[in-house]
Amino acid sequence: MSTVAFTPTPLNPSFNSHKFVRTKPNRFSLQSKAIVTSDPFVLELAETLEDSLPSSTAPLQKLREASSESLLSTPWPSRRDEPFRFTDLSFLRYSNILPVSQHPPTTTLPAADSTSFLSLNIADGHPVTPLSNSSQLPQGVYVGTLSALASTPIIDRVMELMCAFDAGDLFWSINGVGAPDATVVYVPEGCRVETPIYLRYLAVEGGAEGSKTMRMSNPRVVVVVEKGAEVGIIEEFSAAEEGNDCYWTNSALEAVVGEGAKLTHSYIQNQSSSSAHIKWTSIRQESSSTYELTEISTGGKLGRHNLHIQQLGPDTVTELSTLHLSVGDQTQDLHSSLVLDHPRGYSRQLHKCIVAHSKGQAVFDGNIKVNRYAQQTDAGQLTRSLLLEPRASINVKPNLQIVADDVKCSHGAAISDLEESQLLYFRARGIDPKSARRVLIFAFGGEVIEKLPYPSIRERVRSQIKSLLDPSPK
Amino acid sequence: MGLLSLTFHPSPAFNPSIFTLPPHRCHRPSSLAVRATSAAGTPQPLLQVNDLRAKILESGVEILHGVNLTVNEGEVHAIMGKNGSGKSTFAKVLVGHPDYEVTGGSVVFKGENLLEMEPEERSLAGLFMSFQSPVEIPGVSNDEFLVMAYNARRRKLGLPELGPLECFSYLMEKLQLVNMKPDFLNRNVNEGFSGGERKRNEILQLAVLGADLAILDEIDSGLDVDALRDVANAVNRIRAPKNSLMMITHYRRILDLLNPTHVHVMDKGKIARTGDISIVETIETEGYETVAALT
């Protein structure tokens, strides 16, 4: 993959005057410098995307430029590219992709369902302020749009982070070009945010079921958890209402977890079965920080999560748990990479998936790099899959690359149907095999659901998974 | 054979909960309440095994070479024998373990052809086996499992299913019967259980579900003296007079606690010798080889 190296520089006021050059057909100012491998499809996509956006706001200008530069040198991925070897993007490729309207949709959005969260709706990529229960926000914490952010030091901090990640792919760049604004979560040093922040991504616009039109949105979130601070973030992706089911959510979240800080991240994806959901999560962990992720993905015709975690200092703790469920003609894909460059990192990754449909598919590529200085790393990775139907498929590629010599690493992969001995145990107590299977399949996923830190969300996810696995109870 | 299984219906005589009559099943025909082993009536056969042969499905190795055994209502049978003689295989074949294939013979349980039934049907018909090494079921709590099993039984009897709360008091009662703490219910089925806890859990299931014939496969192995006494007391407490018991064991201690009416010695996939408790003395002094050879 060709990426363009980019050196982050402090925000320079001169950027304000730097206009995005728009001279057709060479729309992008930086195109002349880019390697000319532009894919016409990608070019066209970039153009429509750019047309849909208002003239760039200053803070995002730099991101857009950097993103468009790499975008133009990156072709649409094919099955020949390793990261997409098992993930077929052709249904997106042959859709008529239109950006969502530039103004936040006026549809009445569902209100926050409880007072136990600070909730913020992000409709078609546009953060819809205000935040609910904002009185519960501790002093100095900011949750809102980048464009409305007044504090220059925070803007600088966000910008520094925003342009630092260079391992993204085409979709990361598309998001960088197409994000209308960014949602910023900023937690200052030593601050513990008791109430979790609930980001509700809603797809509002969409093509009708069966139509070839996909409406694309590019939500972007930046999270900064400063030294010793602590915050919980829930990302939930769903549709605002049924009917407009053909949409493509191309989301990105990047976060830095400061020294000794902790970020608890829950990610729930239950978008419609004809939608595409592509997400990037890029995390940078400073020394002694903790990052915990629990992902439950059940929706979309295509669900792809690219998770990248970079260790910036020693003694980090990283816990990743994922449950993927394919109950229809759909693909769930997790590509994760954890890069350890410092001593005494601790990481645990659990990936579980259930493919319960003959056209269902799951993909897992989990890479852990234990580099030269990452001595005394303790890294564990386990992937377990249930294949419940003939022709259902799963491709897993757990991989550890270990350079350091004093480490404890383990990985395991298991793909199977349910255990016969467990089924027999139920049957020997008079329980019919169908009910036994249902309970066992649910219990398999339960291990990940249990890790969701908030009871109300855990319960909701539990019943949602139950109904997906068993659409007609009794 | 097919007809037998097709005519299988719950009848007044069918009562899987005989061990412990739930309050809603108090009205049993009085004729059935007669102790089967009483001198007055002829004992009713519960299980009739005739020339049963079975092999391991995967390897095709034949393990049972013609087992003959009749268990009447109210009897307590013990099956002994050296390792590999086929005791556990016999028990597993009776409950329909999928690893084995029956190659010959017949098994009639309560007048029905047992071999035609699925494992869950055998359980619902009133046959229970405690597993020698019960499997762990992560993610399924003990109470969820027991409620499911108990409701499956109630469904079979045409009774309304009970909600978790209604079930709870019933389960608590049974917990006390087997001398176990309530937190046992919240734990996942057998997950992280000690050997003793697993055995107790099997007995708890027996107490909750009841059985006309309970097969205890080495329920005494791995138990210390106190735990063994607890388990045996629980079995004695939950057993109604008409119920039968078949225990597979290597040790005398549990026999002294459960007082078998019949003791069988298995050898090379057959029952080589049958007698009363006195046979155990001979085994202890002379070993299985000699006892089995006496036939």
GROMACS .gro file of N, CA and C in nm, chain A residues 110-114 116-117 119 121 197-202 234-239 266-271 296 298 323 325 442 449-450 452-469:
model
  156
  110PRO      N    1  -3.406   1.050   1.763
  110PRO     CA    2  -3.447   0.996   1.893
  110PRO      C    3  -3.372   1.064   2.007
  111ALA      N    4  -3.443   1.094   2.112
  111ALA     CA    5  -3.380   1.162   2.224
  111ALA      C    6  -3.296   1.064   2.305
  112ALA      N    7  -3.209   1.119   2.383
  112ALA     CA    8  -3.126   1.036   2.471
  112ALA      C    9  -3.218   0.956   2.561
  113ASP      N   10  -3.188   0.829   2.578
  113ASP     CA   11  -3.282   0.742   2.648
  113ASP      C   12  -3.265   0.741   2.799
  114SER      N   13  -3.161   0.798   2.848
  114SER     CA   14  -3.151   0.798   2.993
  114SER      C   15  -3.058   0.908   3.041
  116SER      N   16  -2.823   0.845   3.245
  116SER     CA   17  -2.699   0.786   3.291
  116SER      C   18  -2.583   0.805   3.193
  117PHE      N   19  -2.612   0.871   3.079
  117PHE     CA   20  -2.506   0.897   2.982
  117PHE      C   21  -2.507   1.044   2.942
  119SER      N   22  -2.512   1.207   2.626
  119SER     CA   23  -2.523   1.154   2.492
  119SER      C   24  -2.525   1.261   2.384
  121ASN      N   25  -2.582   1.301   1.960
  121ASN     CA   26  -2.618   1.238   1.833
  121ASN      C   27  -2.524   1.286   1.723
  197ILE      N   28  -1.966   0.887   2.802
  197ILE     CA   29  -2.009   0.967   2.687
  197ILE      C   30  -2.058   0.873   2.578
  198TYR      N   31  -2.180   0.901   2.538
  198TYR     CA   32  -2.250   0.809   2.450
  198TYR      C   33  -2.265   0.875   2.312
  199LEU      N   34  -2.188   0.830   2.216
  199LEU     CA   35  -2.197   0.886   2.082
  199LEU      C   36  -2.290   0.799   1.998
  200ARG      N   37  -2.402   0.857   1.961
  200ARG     CA   38  -2.500   0.780   1.885
  200ARG      C   39  -2.495   0.823   1.739
  201TYR      N   40  -2.441   0.736   1.657
  201TYR     CA   41  -2.430   0.765   1.514
  201TYR      C   42  -2.556   0.715   1.447
  202LEU      N   43  -2.623   0.806   1.379
  202LEU     CA   44  -2.747   0.766   1.315
  202LEU      C   45  -2.737   0.789   1.166
  234ILE      N   46  -1.895   0.537   2.452
  234ILE     CA   47  -1.974   0.435   2.384
  234ILE      C   48  -2.002   0.486   2.244
  235GLU      N   49  -1.970   0.408   2.146
  235GLU     CA   50  -2.008   0.443   2.008
  235GLU      C   51  -2.113   0.343   1.965
  236GLU      N   52  -2.225   0.394   1.924
  236GLU     CA   53  -2.327   0.302   1.874
  236GLU      C   54  -2.374   0.349   1.737
  237PHE      N   55  -2.368   0.259   1.641
  237PHE     CA   56  -2.407   0.293   1.505
  237PHE      C   57  -2.537   0.224   1.472
  238SER      N   58  -2.638   0.305   1.436
  238SER     CA   59  -2.764   0.244   1.394
  238SER      C   60  -2.830   0.335   1.294
  239ALA      N   61  -2.951   0.300   1.255
  239ALA     CA   62  -3.023   0.383   1.160
  239ALA      C   63  -3.129   0.462   1.236
  266SER      N   64  -1.660   0.135   2.421
  266SER     CA   65  -1.756   0.034   2.379
  266SER      C   66  -1.803   0.072   2.239
  267TYR      N   67  -1.812  -0.025   2.154
  267TYR     CA   68  -1.845   0.002   2.014
  267TYR      C   69  -1.949  -0.100   1.970
  268ILE      N   70  -2.066  -0.047   1.937
  268ILE     CA   71  -2.178  -0.135   1.901
  268ILE      C   72  -2.225  -0.098   1.762
  269GLN      N   73  -2.225  -0.195   1.674
  269GLN     CA   74  -2.263  -0.166   1.537
  269GLN      C   75  -2.381  -0.252   1.498
  270ASN      N   76  -2.498  -0.188   1.484
  270ASN     CA   77  -2.613  -0.266   1.436
  270ASN      C   78  -2.686  -0.191   1.326
  271GLN      N   79  -2.612  -0.160   1.222
  271GLN     CA   80  -2.673  -0.088   1.111
  271GLN      C   81  -2.752  -0.185   1.023
  296ILE      N   82  -1.920  -0.502   1.964
  296ILE     CA   83  -2.026  -0.597   1.928
  296ILE      C   84  -2.077  -0.554   1.790
  298THR      N   85  -2.301  -0.653   1.463
  298THR     CA   86  -2.400  -0.748   1.411
  298THR      C   87  -2.462  -0.699   1.281
  323LEU      N   88  -1.709  -0.923   1.949
  323LEU     CA   89  -1.805  -1.026   1.908
  323LEU      C   90  -1.862  -0.987   1.772
  325LEU      N   91  -2.122  -1.109   1.464
  325LEU     CA   92  -2.233  -1.200   1.437
  325LEU      C   93  -2.279  -1.180   1.293
  442PHE      N   94  -2.576  -1.859   2.225
  442PHE     CA   95  -2.584  -1.731   2.295
  442PHE      C   96  -2.476  -1.721   2.402
  449ILE      N   97  -2.018  -1.003   2.552
  449ILE     CA   98  -2.123  -0.910   2.597
  449ILE      C   99  -2.103  -0.874   2.744
  450GLU      N  100  -2.063  -0.974   2.823
  450GLU     CA  101  -2.038  -0.952   2.966
  450GLU      C  102  -1.938  -0.839   2.991
  452LEU      N  103  -1.911  -0.558   2.836
  452LEU     CA  104  -1.963  -0.422   2.821
  452LEU      C  105  -1.981  -0.364   2.961
  453PRO      N  106  -1.926  -0.248   2.987
  453PRO     CA  107  -1.923  -0.201   3.126
  453PRO      C  108  -2.055  -0.143   3.180
  454TYR      N  109  -2.154  -0.121   3.096
  454TYR     CA  110  -2.275  -0.054   3.145
  454TYR      C  111  -2.395  -0.148   3.138
  455PRO      N  112  -2.459  -0.174   3.253
  455PRO     CA  113  -2.566  -0.273   3.258
  455PRO      C  114  -2.679  -0.247   3.159
  456SER      N  115  -2.721  -0.121   3.144
  456SER     CA  116  -2.836  -0.096   3.056
  456SER      C  117  -2.802  -0.131   2.912
  457ILE      N  118  -2.680  -0.099   2.871
  457ILE     CA  119  -2.639  -0.129   2.734
  457ILE      C  120  -2.618  -0.280   2.717
  458ARG      N  121  -2.562  -0.339   2.820
  458ARG     CA  122  -2.540  -0.484   2.816
  458ARG      C  123  -2.673  -0.557   2.796
  459GLU      N  124  -2.775  -0.515   2.871
  459GLU     CA  125  -2.905  -0.579   2.860
  459GLU      C  126  -2.964  -0.562   2.721
  460ARG      N  127  -2.950  -0.441   2.669
  460ARG     CA  128  -3.007  -0.413   2.538
  460ARG      C  129  -2.937  -0.497   2.431
  461VAL      N  130  -2.805  -0.503   2.439
  461VAL     CA  131  -2.729  -0.582   2.341
  461VAL      C  132  -2.766  -0.729   2.354
  462ARG      N  133  -2.781  -0.773   2.476
  462ARG     CA  134  -2.814  -0.913   2.500
  462ARG      C  135  -2.945  -0.950   2.432
  463SER      N  136  -3.046  -0.867   2.452
  463SER     CA  137  -3.176  -0.903   2.394
  463SER      C  138  -3.173  -0.887   2.242
  464GLN      N  139  -3.095  -0.792   2.195
  464GLN     CA  140  -3.083  -0.775   2.050
  464GLN      C  141  -3.017  -0.897   1.986
  465ILE      N  142  -2.911  -0.947   2.050
  465ILE     CA  143  -2.841  -1.065   1.997
  465ILE      C  144  -2.933  -1.186   2.004
  466LYS      N  145  -3.008  -1.196   2.112
  466LYS     CA  146  -3.102  -1.308   2.126
  466LYS      C  147  -3.201  -1.309   2.012
  467SER      N  148  -3.254  -1.190   1.980
  467SER     CA  149  -3.356  -1.189   1.875
  467SER      C  150  -3.293  -1.211   1.737
  468LEU      N  151  -3.168  -1.173   1.720
  468LEU     CA  152  -3.104  -1.200   1.592
  468LEU      C  153  -3.078  -1.349   1.574
  469LEU      N  154  -3.041  -1.415   1.682
  469LEU     CA  155  -3.011  -1.557   1.673
  469LEU      C  156  -3.137  -1.640   1.663
   0.00000   0.00000   0.00000
